[in-house]
Amino acid sequence: MAVDLTDLTAEEILARARAVAPRLRERAEDIEENRQLPADVVELLRGTGVFRMAVPKAFGGPELDAVQQTEAIEALAAGDASAAWCAMIGMDTAIYAGYLAEDTARRLLADPDAVTAGAIMPMGRAERVPGGYRVTGQWHFGSGITHCTWVVGGVLVTRDGAPEPGPPGTPGNWRVVIAPVADFELQDTWYATGLAGSGSRDYRAQNLYVPEEFTFSFAAPRVTGAAAAPDAVLRNMPGVPLGVARAALDHVRHVATTRVDRATGTPWTEDYRVQTVIAQAEMDLAAARYAVYGSLREQWDRLEAGLELSPDQRVATVLARVNAFRTARKVVAALFDLVATAAVYRPSVLDRQLRDLNAMCQHVIAQDQVVQSAGAHLLGGVPRNTYSLGLVPGPRPGRPEARVRRDGYERP
């Protein structure tokens, strides 16, 4: 039965996400074993309105800001990490539509709950032809591609077989193409230890024609305000690790109410070590969470007001994002150690949560390269990853620019 999602507010989407979290928790084992989201789980997510969160009000959508989006993703992650990860990726359809002409954007958003998957870093080639491009490439980590409508792929543009130049210091003219999922060959490559249910498969295309209007550059948004920043698709990512860590902490606090130390007979609620670990975890998670939401709110408000970001304001969201991933993993690892051998038996909530966090912490946005880029931006040096800072790769006066990474994860 179809669910009426018209006129949803941010509060209603958040309430629906919170209500669905226990059902996702019940399905977590099935999601992991399936290695992709089962169809009924996709429909659960669709029924929350999460996939339409960024659809503009002018297009009949709720147009949630970055804080509200992150809250909804965090609520879903308290149920299951893979489901929340796919929701976080899948709702980017409207963000990409902000770089397209209005008529094309409306075609992309004809179904406001359409899911988009794919990798934006330039792992493919796009040869210019009349009216568009012939695209060939293989992309990795297409999270949610098993249930999506649209697929994006980052490409470097060529003309007559030769790379078109991009800004000095970059690998070339970077664009993103958008096409129906049926136009790509999906490859069953996702055999992962964490985020196993995200269905993050490889996908490829060979000589695929993509019309010009279904391609864009992050340097040329059609919208203004906060949605025009190239890092808009990164802002709600911390919701996933924050939600997973919150769920793990709530789980161990519940376990502590009935557990007794076997060696001493001391209830866990009275055990000094347990009390300290729980309090430390709460302290670390709260600090990480407030940094994420505080910096997001300040950044969003300034960008919506048309104000420039200072280096410190730009870097604040970046460092809070990295810290959220790393702190969540640290918190869950400490809880895993506290629970000891009981945590290793399947099905173990903590075991899966730790593996999920280990997997998501391999994403490039949680790497030292991003921290270096933030420091370089503050000091006037050369960032290794300008995109993570919300800056379109390009030259800076008197300084060479770093090369754009060619995939979304750190790889050996």
PDB file of N, CA and C in Angstrom, residues 249-299:
ATOM      1  N   LEU A 249      25.962   2.261  22.689  1.00  0.00           N
ATOM      2  CA  LEU A 249      26.044   2.731  24.070  1.00  0.00           C
ATOM      3  C   LEU A 249      24.744   2.425  24.822  1.00  0.00           C
ATOM      4  N   ASP A 250      23.615   2.636  24.181  1.00  0.00           N
ATOM      5  CA  ASP A 250      22.337   2.310  24.816  1.00  0.00           C
ATOM      6  C   ASP A 250      22.242   0.813  25.103  1.00  0.00           C
ATOM      7  N   HIS A 251      22.749  -0.002  24.187  1.00  0.00           N
ATOM      8  CA  HIS A 251      22.726  -1.455  24.366  1.00  0.00           C
ATOM      9  C   HIS A 251      23.541  -1.865  25.586  1.00  0.00           C
ATOM     10  N   VAL A 252      24.746  -1.342  25.713  1.00  0.00           N
ATOM     11  CA  VAL A 252      25.605  -1.741  26.831  1.00  0.00           C
ATOM     12  C   VAL A 252      25.065  -1.197  28.149  1.00  0.00           C
ATOM     13  N   ARG A 253      24.499  -0.026  28.137  1.00  0.00           N
ATOM     14  CA  ARG A 253      23.882   0.499  29.359  1.00  0.00           C
ATOM     15  C   ARG A 253      22.722  -0.385  29.811  1.00  0.00           C
ATOM     16  N   HIS A 254      21.983  -0.923  28.853  1.00  0.00           N
ATOM     17  CA  HIS A 254      20.906  -1.849  29.203  1.00  0.00           C
ATOM     18  C   HIS A 254      21.478  -3.154  29.757  1.00  0.00           C
ATOM     19  N   VAL A 255      22.515  -3.679  29.111  1.00  0.00           N
ATOM     20  CA  VAL A 255      23.159  -4.909  29.591  1.00  0.00           C
ATOM     21  C   VAL A 255      23.660  -4.724  31.019  1.00  0.00           C
ATOM     22  N   ALA A 256      24.189  -3.556  31.307  1.00  0.00           N
ATOM     23  CA  ALA A 256      24.788  -3.291  32.622  1.00  0.00           C
ATOM     24  C   ALA A 256      23.771  -3.357  33.755  1.00  0.00           C
ATOM     25  N   THR A 257      22.493  -3.178  33.453  1.00  0.00           N
ATOM     26  CA  THR A 257      21.488  -3.180  34.523  1.00  0.00           C
ATOM     27  C   THR A 257      21.276  -4.559  35.126  1.00  0.00           C
ATOM     28  N   THR A 258      21.656  -5.629  34.417  1.00  0.00           N
ATOM     29  CA  THR A 258      21.432  -6.987  34.922  1.00  0.00           C
ATOM     30  C   THR A 258      22.720  -7.816  35.061  1.00  0.00           C
ATOM     31  N   ARG A 259      23.834  -7.284  34.588  1.00  0.00           N
ATOM     32  CA  ARG A 259      25.069  -8.084  34.574  1.00  0.00           C
ATOM     33  C   ARG A 259      25.832  -7.939  35.892  1.00  0.00           C
ATOM     34  N   VAL A 260      26.486  -9.028  36.277  1.00  0.00           N
ATOM     35  CA  VAL A 260      27.272  -9.070  37.506  1.00  0.00           C
ATOM     36  C   VAL A 260      28.662  -9.586  37.172  1.00  0.00           C
ATOM     37  N   ASP A 261      29.678  -8.960  37.737  1.00  0.00           N
ATOM     38  CA  ASP A 261      31.051  -9.417  37.531  1.00  0.00           C
ATOM     39  C   ASP A 261      31.221 -10.791  38.184  1.00  0.00           C
ATOM     40  N   ARG A 262      31.614 -11.785  37.406  1.00  0.00           N
ATOM     41  CA  ARG A 262      31.693 -13.150  37.906  1.00  0.00           C
ATOM     42  C   ARG A 262      32.756 -13.318  38.983  1.00  0.00           C
ATOM     43  N   ALA A 263      33.855 -12.616  38.842  1.00  0.00           N
ATOM     44  CA  ALA A 263      34.959 -12.803  39.784  1.00  0.00           C
ATOM     45  C   ALA A 263      34.671 -12.193  41.148  1.00  0.00           C
ATOM     46  N   THR A 264      34.004 -11.058  41.182  1.00  0.00           N
ATOM     47  CA  THR A 264      33.812 -10.334  42.438  1.00  0.00           C
ATOM     48  C   THR A 264      32.378 -10.338  42.932  1.00  0.00           C
ATOM     49  N   GLY A 265      31.434 -10.685  42.056  1.00  0.00           N
ATOM     50  CA  GLY A 265      30.036 -10.615  42.423  1.00  0.00           C
ATOM     51  C   GLY A 265      29.478  -9.205  42.445  1.00  0.00           C
ATOM     52  N   THR A 266      30.246  -8.242  41.946  1.00  0.00           N
ATOM     53  CA  THR A 266      29.815  -6.843  41.933  1.00  0.00           C
ATOM     54  C   THR A 266      28.884  -6.585  40.755  1.00  0.00           C
ATOM     55  N   PRO A 267      27.703  -6.036  41.013  1.00  0.00           N
ATOM     56  CA  PRO A 267      26.846  -5.654  39.882  1.00  0.00           C
ATOM     57  C   PRO A 267      27.565  -4.635  38.994  1.00  0.00           C
ATOM     58  N   TRP A 268      27.331  -4.725  37.708  1.00  0.00           N
ATOM     59  CA  TRP A 268      27.989  -3.772  36.808  1.00  0.00           C
ATOM     60  C   TRP A 268      27.610  -2.336  37.124  1.00  0.00           C
ATOM     61  N   THR A 269      26.414  -2.129  37.616  1.00  0.00           N
ATOM     62  CA  THR A 269      26.005  -0.766  37.946  1.00  0.00           C
ATOM     63  C   THR A 269      26.837  -0.172  39.076  1.00  0.00           C
ATOM     64  N   GLU A 270      27.519  -1.043  39.848  1.00  0.00           N
ATOM     65  CA  GLU A 270      28.358  -0.585  40.959  1.00  0.00           C
ATOM     66  C   GLU A 270      29.843  -0.759  40.687  1.00  0.00           C
ATOM     67  N   ASP A 271      30.176  -1.242  39.498  1.00  0.00           N
ATOM     68  CA  ASP A 271      31.578  -1.526  39.168  1.00  0.00           C
ATOM     69  C   ASP A 271      32.274  -0.247  38.685  1.00  0.00           C
ATOM     70  N   TYR A 272      33.378   0.109  39.328  1.00  0.00           N
ATOM     71  CA  TYR A 272      34.098   1.344  39.014  1.00  0.00           C
ATOM     72  C   TYR A 272      34.527   1.375  37.542  1.00  0.00           C
ATOM     73  N   ARG A 273      35.077   0.256  37.067  1.00  0.00           N
ATOM     74  CA  ARG A 273      35.560   0.208  35.681  1.00  0.00           C
ATOM     75  C   ARG A 273      34.410   0.405  34.700  1.00  0.00           C
ATOM     76  N   VAL A 274      33.297  -0.263  34.930  1.00  0.00           N
ATOM     77  CA  VAL A 274      32.152  -0.132  34.032  1.00  0.00           C
ATOM     78  C   VAL A 274      31.624   1.296  34.052  1.00  0.00           C
ATOM     79  N   GLN A 275      31.491   1.859  35.226  1.00  0.00           N
ATOM     80  CA  GLN A 275      31.011   3.230  35.347  1.00  0.00           C
ATOM     81  C   GLN A 275      31.903   4.201  34.585  1.00  0.00           C
ATOM     82  N   THR A 276      33.199   3.995  34.686  1.00  0.00           N
ATOM     83  CA  THR A 276      34.153   4.891  34.030  1.00  0.00           C
ATOM     84  C   THR A 276      34.077   4.767  32.513  1.00  0.00           C
ATOM     85  N   VAL A 277      34.011   3.532  32.021  1.00  0.00           N
ATOM     86  CA  VAL A 277      33.937   3.320  30.568  1.00  0.00           C
ATOM     87  C   VAL A 277      32.662   3.939  30.001  1.00  0.00           C
ATOM     88  N   ILE A 278      31.547   3.732  30.675  1.00  0.00           N
ATOM     89  CA  ILE A 278      30.272   4.283  30.188  1.00  0.00           C
ATOM     90  C   ILE A 278      30.316   5.810  30.184  1.00  0.00           C
ATOM     91  N   ALA A 279      30.798   6.393  31.270  1.00  0.00           N
ATOM     92  CA  ALA A 279      30.848   7.860  31.344  1.00  0.00           C
ATOM     93  C   ALA A 279      31.799   8.439  30.306  1.00  0.00           C
ATOM     94  N   GLN A 280      32.948   7.791  30.104  1.00  0.00           N
ATOM     95  CA  GLN A 280      33.902   8.261  29.101  1.00  0.00           C
ATOM     96  C   GLN A 280      33.286   8.199  27.708  1.00  0.00           C
ATOM     97  N   ALA A 281      32.563   7.114  27.443  1.00  0.00           N
ATOM     98  CA  ALA A 281      31.912   6.961  26.139  1.00  0.00           C
ATOM     99  C   ALA A 281      30.858   8.047  25.932  1.00  0.00           C
ATOM    100  N   GLU A 282      30.063   8.315  26.953  1.00  0.00           N
ATOM    101  CA  GLU A 282      29.059   9.374  26.844  1.00  0.00           C
ATOM    102  C   GLU A 282      29.719  10.739  26.618  1.00  0.00           C
ATOM    103  N   MET A 283      30.798  10.978  27.326  1.00  0.00           N
ATOM    104  CA  MET A 283      31.505  12.246  27.190  1.00  0.00           C
ATOM    105  C   MET A 283      32.059  12.428  25.780  1.00  0.00           C
ATOM    106  N   ASP A 284      32.715  11.399  25.276  1.00  0.00           N
ATOM    107  CA  ASP A 284      33.311  11.488  23.941  1.00  0.00           C
ATOM    108  C   ASP A 284      32.253  11.636  22.856  1.00  0.00           C
ATOM    109  N   LEU A 285      31.185  10.841  22.965  1.00  0.00           N
ATOM    110  CA  LEU A 285      30.148  10.885  21.934  1.00  0.00           C
ATOM    111  C   LEU A 285      29.419  12.223  21.954  1.00  0.00           C
ATOM    112  N   ALA A 286      29.118  12.727  23.148  1.00  0.00           N
ATOM    113  CA  ALA A 286      28.424  14.012  23.241  1.00  0.00           C
ATOM    114  C   ALA A 286      29.255  15.133  22.634  1.00  0.00           C
ATOM    115  N   ALA A 287      30.556  15.145  22.918  1.00  0.00           N
ATOM    116  CA  ALA A 287      31.415  16.192  22.369  1.00  0.00           C
ATOM    117  C   ALA A 287      31.457  16.120  20.846  1.00  0.00           C
ATOM    118  N   ALA A 288      31.579  14.899  20.314  1.00  0.00           N
ATOM    119  CA  ALA A 288      31.623  14.731  18.863  1.00  0.00           C
ATOM    120  C   ALA A 288      30.303  15.154  18.233  1.00  0.00           C
ATOM    121  N   ARG A 289      29.203  14.787  18.873  1.00  0.00           N
ATOM    122  CA  ARG A 289      27.890  15.094  18.314  1.00  0.00           C
ATOM    123  C   ARG A 289      27.622  16.597  18.307  1.00  0.00           C
ATOM    124  N   TYR A 290      27.928  17.265  19.395  1.00  0.00           N
ATOM    125  CA  TYR A 290      27.681  18.711  19.460  1.00  0.00           C
ATOM    126  C   TYR A 290      28.577  19.463  18.483  1.00  0.00           C
ATOM    127  N   ALA A 291      29.776  18.975  18.238  1.00  0.00           N
ATOM    128  CA  ALA A 291      30.643  19.614  17.254  1.00  0.00           C
ATOM    129  C   ALA A 291      30.049  19.497  15.852  1.00  0.00           C
ATOM    130  N   VAL A 292      29.492  18.334  15.538  1.00  0.00           N
ATOM    131  CA  VAL A 292      28.866  18.142  14.223  1.00  0.00           C
ATOM    132  C   VAL A 292      27.685  19.089  14.045  1.00  0.00           C
ATOM    133  N   TYR A 293      26.762  19.060  14.969  1.00  0.00           N
ATOM    134  CA  TYR A 293      25.533  19.842  14.790  1.00  0.00           C
ATOM    135  C   TYR A 293      25.772  21.345  14.940  1.00  0.00           C
ATOM    136  N   GLY A 294      26.660  21.731  15.845  1.00  0.00           N
ATOM    137  CA  GLY A 294      26.944  23.155  16.003  1.00  0.00           C
ATOM    138  C   GLY A 294      27.608  23.746  14.773  1.00  0.00           C
ATOM    139  N   SER A 295      28.597  23.031  14.229  1.00  0.00           N
ATOM    140  CA  SER A 295      29.296  23.554  13.053  1.00  0.00           C
ATOM    141  C   SER A 295      28.404  23.527  11.820  1.00  0.00           C
ATOM    142  N   LEU A 296      27.569  22.489  11.688  1.00  0.00           N
ATOM    143  CA  LEU A 296      26.648  22.427  10.553  1.00  0.00           C
ATOM    144  C   LEU A 296      25.662  23.595  10.571  1.00  0.00           C
ATOM    145  N   ARG A 297      25.107  23.879  11.751  1.00  0.00           N
ATOM    146  CA  ARG A 297      24.136  24.960  11.848  1.00  0.00           C
ATOM    147  C   ARG A 297      24.771  26.304  11.498  1.00  0.00           C
ATOM    148  N   GLU A 298      25.961  26.569  12.052  1.00  0.00           N
ATOM    149  CA  GLU A 298      26.619  27.848  11.770  1.00  0.00           C
ATOM    150  C   GLU A 298      26.949  27.969  10.288  1.00  0.00           C
ATOM    151  N   GLN A 299      27.482  26.884   9.689  1.00  0.00           N
ATOM    152  CA  GLN A 299      27.838  26.942   8.277  1.00  0.00           C
ATOM    153  C   GLN A 299      26.599  27.152   7.408  1.00  0.00           C
TER     154      GLN A 299
END
